[in-house]
Amino acid sequence: MRHLLSTQDLSKDDAILLLDTAAQMAATQSREIKKLPTLRGRTVVNLFFEDSTRTRISFETAAKRLSADVINFSAKGSSVSKGESLKDTALTLHAMGADAVVVRHWASGAPHQLAHAGWLDAAVLNAGDGTHQHPTQALLDAFTIRRHLVGLRGGAGGAGHPDGTGADLAGLRVAIVGDVLHSRVARSNVHLLHTLGAEVTLVSPPTLLPVGVETWPCRTSYDLDATLAGWQPDAVMMLRVQRERMSGGAGAFFPSPLEYTRRYGLDGRRLALLPGHAIVMHPGPMNRGLEISAEAADSARSVIVEQVANGVAVRMAALYLLLAGERDDRADAPPAPAATEGTAL
Ligand code: NCD
């Protein structure tokens, strides 16, 4: 595989290789000098058609820590606002010699088109497309879960390594709560967590569950209290209510913000229903007071800030595996390191 487009494309071995490589990258990030020479001379373009804070900064930081040259492109202020097509933008990036294109787009499928239309020969990394996929978010979530929880249920084969290297997430329970309908984070996580052996329950009002969810590899529930108290998840991942994607306004999906919070918001009372080791996650940006209270977001169980830090290591791993692996294919390159042999990435 030359691209990272969807968690559905990742085998279990691919996913574990990505997480293990991210663990190695994370170890380098506690050094005083954080920069590695690995991608020197390579060009990474951040192509963002949708607003983003942490994902764009995270990819930029990751590419720079690997010594790549980084070009930031956002649709606002570019020729896209003059009507330029995705194809012409891609041809421009090709002409400028981009080795990797990190793309966030409001249209589901845009990264797939960039990767396969033949407009450029760069590696494409999906940084979120419409309501479809956000694979690096799911990978950083899995990385965070593994660091905190592996070995707890006894099923995960962590081989005793403190950061879980080599381990899958077998036996762990993850509740994903909220606006599943509009969430590429939920879709990416359901598939990756399933591939890694975790059990997933989606908790959402019926209006915010997508048609066809019964074919996804997870359970569903409309009852947050019952899921937390009865199922005892090891991790609770709260989703943002995505008002900008609700064409009829939020009122078309739930009667009032207060009612949503009462039924689906995570607060101190609900935290107390969880097992003692359970962690609280949110991909950001948070609507404090709507899907999560300040008490829950800032509690000792919250790993929300750590998710952001782990994002850099995971994106360094993805860029390294896609770009350094490709470089090793060249005739004049040294042989591939053992860690990347046999991977689809
Ligand atoms: C998510 C996204 O953009 O899909 N945020 C992120 O990447 N950190 C989730 C969201 O916007 O709610």
Short mmCIF file of N, CA, C and O in Angstrom, two decimals, residues 254-311:
data_model
loop_
_atom_site.label_atom_id
_atom_site.label_comp_id
_atom_site.label_asym_id
_atom_site.label_seq_id
_atom_site.Cartn_x
_atom_site.Cartn_y
_atom_site.Cartn_z
N PHE A 254 -32.14 16.44 17.49
CA PHE A 254 -32.53 16.24 18.89
C PHE A 254 -33.30 17.47 19.36
O PHE A 254 -33.08 18.58 18.85
N PRO A 255 -34.22 17.27 20.31
CA PRO A 255 -35.15 18.35 20.65
C PRO A 255 -34.47 19.62 21.15
O PRO A 255 -34.85 20.72 20.77
N SER A 256 -33.47 19.48 22.02
CA SER A 256 -32.79 20.68 22.52
C SER A 256 -31.42 20.28 23.03
O SER A 256 -31.20 19.12 23.40
N PRO A 257 -30.46 21.21 23.05
CA PRO A 257 -29.14 20.90 23.60
C PRO A 257 -29.22 20.36 25.02
O PRO A 257 -28.51 19.42 25.38
N LEU A 258 -30.12 20.93 25.81
CA LEU A 258 -30.24 20.48 27.20
C LEU A 258 -30.64 19.01 27.27
O LEU A 258 -30.10 18.22 28.04
N GLU A 259 -31.59 18.63 26.43
CA GLU A 259 -32.05 17.24 26.42
C GLU A 259 -30.93 16.30 25.93
O GLU A 259 -30.73 15.21 26.45
N TYR A 260 -30.17 16.76 24.92
CA TYR A 260 -29.04 15.95 24.44
C TYR A 260 -28.05 15.71 25.58
O TYR A 260 -27.61 14.59 25.83
N THR A 261 -27.71 16.81 26.27
CA THR A 261 -26.73 16.69 27.36
C THR A 261 -27.25 15.75 28.45
O THR A 261 -26.50 14.93 28.99
N ARG A 262 -28.54 15.87 28.76
CA ARG A 262 -29.10 15.05 29.82
C ARG A 262 -29.01 13.55 29.48
O ARG A 262 -28.68 12.73 30.32
N ARG A 263 -29.24 13.22 28.22
CA ARG A 263 -29.26 11.80 27.84
C ARG A 263 -27.91 11.26 27.38
O ARG A 263 -27.59 10.09 27.57
N TYR A 264 -27.10 12.14 26.70
CA TYR A 264 -25.88 11.63 26.06
C TYR A 264 -24.60 12.37 26.48
O TYR A 264 -23.53 12.06 25.96
N GLY A 265 -24.70 13.31 27.39
CA GLY A 265 -23.51 14.03 27.82
C GLY A 265 -22.75 13.26 28.89
O GLY A 265 -23.36 12.61 29.75
N LEU A 266 -21.42 13.34 28.86
CA LEU A 266 -20.62 12.70 29.91
C LEU A 266 -20.35 13.73 30.99
O LEU A 266 -19.79 14.79 30.73
N ASP A 267 -20.77 13.40 32.22
CA ASP A 267 -20.55 14.31 33.35
C ASP A 267 -20.01 13.51 34.54
O ASP A 267 -19.75 12.31 34.42
N GLY A 268 -19.84 14.19 35.66
CA GLY A 268 -19.25 13.55 36.84
C GLY A 268 -20.07 12.35 37.32
O GLY A 268 -19.51 11.32 37.71
N ARG A 269 -21.40 12.46 37.27
CA ARG A 269 -22.23 11.34 37.73
C ARG A 269 -22.00 10.10 36.85
O ARG A 269 -21.84 8.98 37.36
N ARG A 270 -21.92 10.31 35.55
CA ARG A 270 -21.72 9.15 34.66
C ARG A 270 -20.29 8.60 34.78
O ARG A 270 -20.09 7.39 34.66
N LEU A 271 -19.32 9.48 35.02
CA LEU A 271 -17.94 8.98 35.22
C LEU A 271 -17.90 7.98 36.36
O LEU A 271 -17.17 6.99 36.30
N ALA A 272 -18.71 8.25 37.38
CA ALA A 272 -18.69 7.38 38.56
C ALA A 272 -19.26 5.99 38.27
O ALA A 272 -19.09 5.06 39.07
N LEU A 273 -19.94 5.82 37.14
CA LEU A 273 -20.48 4.50 36.78
C LEU A 273 -19.41 3.60 36.17
O LEU A 273 -19.60 2.39 36.04
N LEU A 274 -18.28 4.19 35.78
CA LEU A 274 -17.26 3.44 35.03
C LEU A 274 -16.33 2.66 35.95
O LEU A 274 -16.15 3.03 37.11
N PRO A 275 -15.70 1.61 35.42
CA PRO A 275 -14.67 0.94 36.23
C PRO A 275 -13.53 1.90 36.54
O PRO A 275 -13.30 2.87 35.80
N GLY A 276 -12.82 1.65 37.62
CA GLY A 276 -11.79 2.57 38.10
C GLY A 276 -10.70 2.88 37.10
O GLY A 276 -10.14 3.98 37.10
N HIS A 277 -10.40 1.93 36.22
CA HIS A 277 -9.28 2.13 35.28
C HIS A 277 -9.71 2.82 33.99
O HIS A 277 -8.87 3.12 33.14
N ALA A 278 -11.03 3.06 33.81
CA ALA A 278 -11.52 3.52 32.50
C ALA A 278 -10.99 4.91 32.14
O ALA A 278 -10.82 5.77 33.00
N ILE A 279 -10.73 5.09 30.85
CA ILE A 279 -10.24 6.39 30.38
C ILE A 279 -11.32 7.11 29.56
O ILE A 279 -12.21 6.47 28.98
N VAL A 280 -11.23 8.44 29.54
CA VAL A 280 -12.17 9.29 28.80
C VAL A 280 -11.42 9.94 27.64
O VAL A 280 -10.36 10.53 27.84
N MET A 281 -12.01 9.80 26.43
CA MET A 281 -11.34 10.32 25.23
C MET A 281 -12.28 11.27 24.46
O MET A 281 -13.50 11.18 24.57
N HIS A 282 -11.69 12.16 23.69
CA HIS A 282 -12.45 13.04 22.78
C HIS A 282 -11.46 13.48 21.70
O HIS A 282 -10.34 13.87 22.04
N PRO A 283 -11.85 13.43 20.42
CA PRO A 283 -10.87 13.80 19.38
C PRO A 283 -10.61 15.30 19.32
O PRO A 283 -9.64 15.74 18.69
N GLY A 284 -11.48 16.10 19.96
CA GLY A 284 -11.39 17.56 19.83
C GLY A 284 -11.89 17.97 18.44
O GLY A 284 -11.84 17.15 17.52
N PRO A 285 -12.36 19.17 18.27
CA PRO A 285 -12.61 20.17 19.30
C PRO A 285 -13.85 19.82 20.13
O PRO A 285 -14.81 19.26 19.60
N MET A 286 -13.81 20.13 21.43
CA MET A 286 -14.92 19.76 22.32
C MET A 286 -15.96 20.87 22.38
O MET A 286 -15.60 22.04 22.37
N ASN A 287 -17.23 20.47 22.47
CA ASN A 287 -18.28 21.40 22.89
C ASN A 287 -18.45 21.18 24.39
O ASN A 287 -19.23 20.32 24.82
N ARG A 288 -17.69 21.91 25.18
CA ARG A 288 -17.82 21.75 26.64
C ARG A 288 -19.22 22.15 27.05
O ARG A 288 -19.73 23.18 26.61
N GLY A 289 -19.84 21.33 27.89
CA GLY A 289 -21.20 21.63 28.33
C GLY A 289 -22.26 21.00 27.46
O GLY A 289 -23.43 20.94 27.84
N LEU A 290 -21.90 20.49 26.27
CA LEU A 290 -22.88 19.82 25.43
C LEU A 290 -22.64 18.30 25.51
O LEU A 290 -23.34 17.61 26.25
N GLU A 291 -21.61 17.78 24.81
CA GLU A 291 -21.39 16.32 24.88
C GLU A 291 -20.50 15.92 26.06
O GLU A 291 -20.44 14.75 26.42
N ILE A 292 -19.80 16.89 26.64
CA ILE A 292 -18.91 16.55 27.76
C ILE A 292 -18.86 17.74 28.73
O ILE A 292 -18.78 18.89 28.29
N SER A 293 -18.93 17.46 30.02
CA SER A 293 -18.86 18.55 31.00
C SER A 293 -17.39 18.87 31.26
O SER A 293 -16.50 18.05 31.00
N ALA A 294 -17.14 20.05 31.78
CA ALA A 294 -15.77 20.43 32.13
C ALA A 294 -15.20 19.45 33.14
O ALA A 294 -14.04 19.06 33.08
N GLU A 295 -16.04 18.99 34.07
CA GLU A 295 -15.58 18.05 35.09
C GLU A 295 -15.05 16.76 34.45
O GLU A 295 -13.99 16.26 34.84
N ALA A 296 -15.76 16.25 33.45
CA ALA A 296 -15.32 15.02 32.78
C ALA A 296 -14.09 15.30 31.91
O ALA A 296 -13.13 14.52 31.90
N ALA A 297 -14.12 16.41 31.18
CA ALA A 297 -13.01 16.72 30.26
C ALA A 297 -11.70 16.93 31.01
O ALA A 297 -10.63 16.59 30.51
N ASP A 298 -11.79 17.49 32.20
CA ASP A 298 -10.58 17.83 32.95
C ASP A 298 -10.28 16.84 34.08
O ASP A 298 -9.40 17.08 34.91
N SER A 299 -11.00 15.73 34.10
CA SER A 299 -10.83 14.78 35.22
C SER A 299 -9.52 14.00 35.07
O SER A 299 -8.89 14.01 34.01
N ALA A 300 -9.15 13.30 36.12
CA ALA A 300 -7.92 12.52 36.10
C ALA A 300 -8.01 11.37 35.09
O ALA A 300 -6.99 10.85 34.63
N ARG A 301 -9.23 10.95 34.73
CA ARG A 301 -9.38 9.87 33.74
C ARG A 301 -9.26 10.36 32.31
O ARG A 301 -9.21 9.55 31.38
N SER A 302 -9.29 11.67 32.12
CA SER A 302 -9.27 12.20 30.75
C SER A 302 -7.88 12.07 30.15
O SER A 302 -6.88 12.46 30.76
N VAL A 303 -7.81 11.52 28.92
CA VAL A 303 -6.52 11.41 28.21
C VAL A 303 -6.55 12.29 26.95
O VAL A 303 -5.81 12.06 26.01
N ILE A 304 -7.40 13.32 26.99
CA ILE A 304 -7.67 14.11 25.78
C ILE A 304 -6.42 14.86 25.31
O ILE A 304 -6.12 14.89 24.11
N VAL A 305 -5.67 15.42 26.24
CA VAL A 305 -4.45 16.14 25.85
C VAL A 305 -3.38 15.16 25.38
O VAL A 305 -2.64 15.41 24.43
N GLU A 306 -3.35 14.01 26.01
CA GLU A 306 -2.39 12.98 25.61
C GLU A 306 -2.68 12.47 24.19
O GLU A 306 -1.76 12.15 23.43
N GLN A 307 -3.97 12.40 23.83
CA GLN A 307 -4.32 12.01 22.46
C GLN A 307 -3.63 12.94 21.45
O GLN A 307 -3.13 12.48 20.42
N VAL A 308 -3.63 14.23 21.77
CA VAL A 308 -3.02 15.19 20.84
C VAL A 308 -1.51 14.91 20.72
O VAL A 308 -0.96 14.88 19.63
N ALA A 309 -0.85 14.69 21.85
CA ALA A 309 0.59 14.41 21.81
C ALA A 309 0.87 13.12 21.04
O ALA A 309 1.79 13.05 20.22
N ASN A 310 0.05 12.10 21.27
CA ASN A 310 0.25 10.84 20.57
C ASN A 310 0.02 10.97 19.07
O ASN A 310 0.59 10.21 18.28
N GLY A 311 -0.80 11.94 18.68
CA GLY A 311 -1.05 12.17 17.25
C GLY A 311 0.22 12.47 16.48
O GLY A 311 0.39 12.03 15.34
#
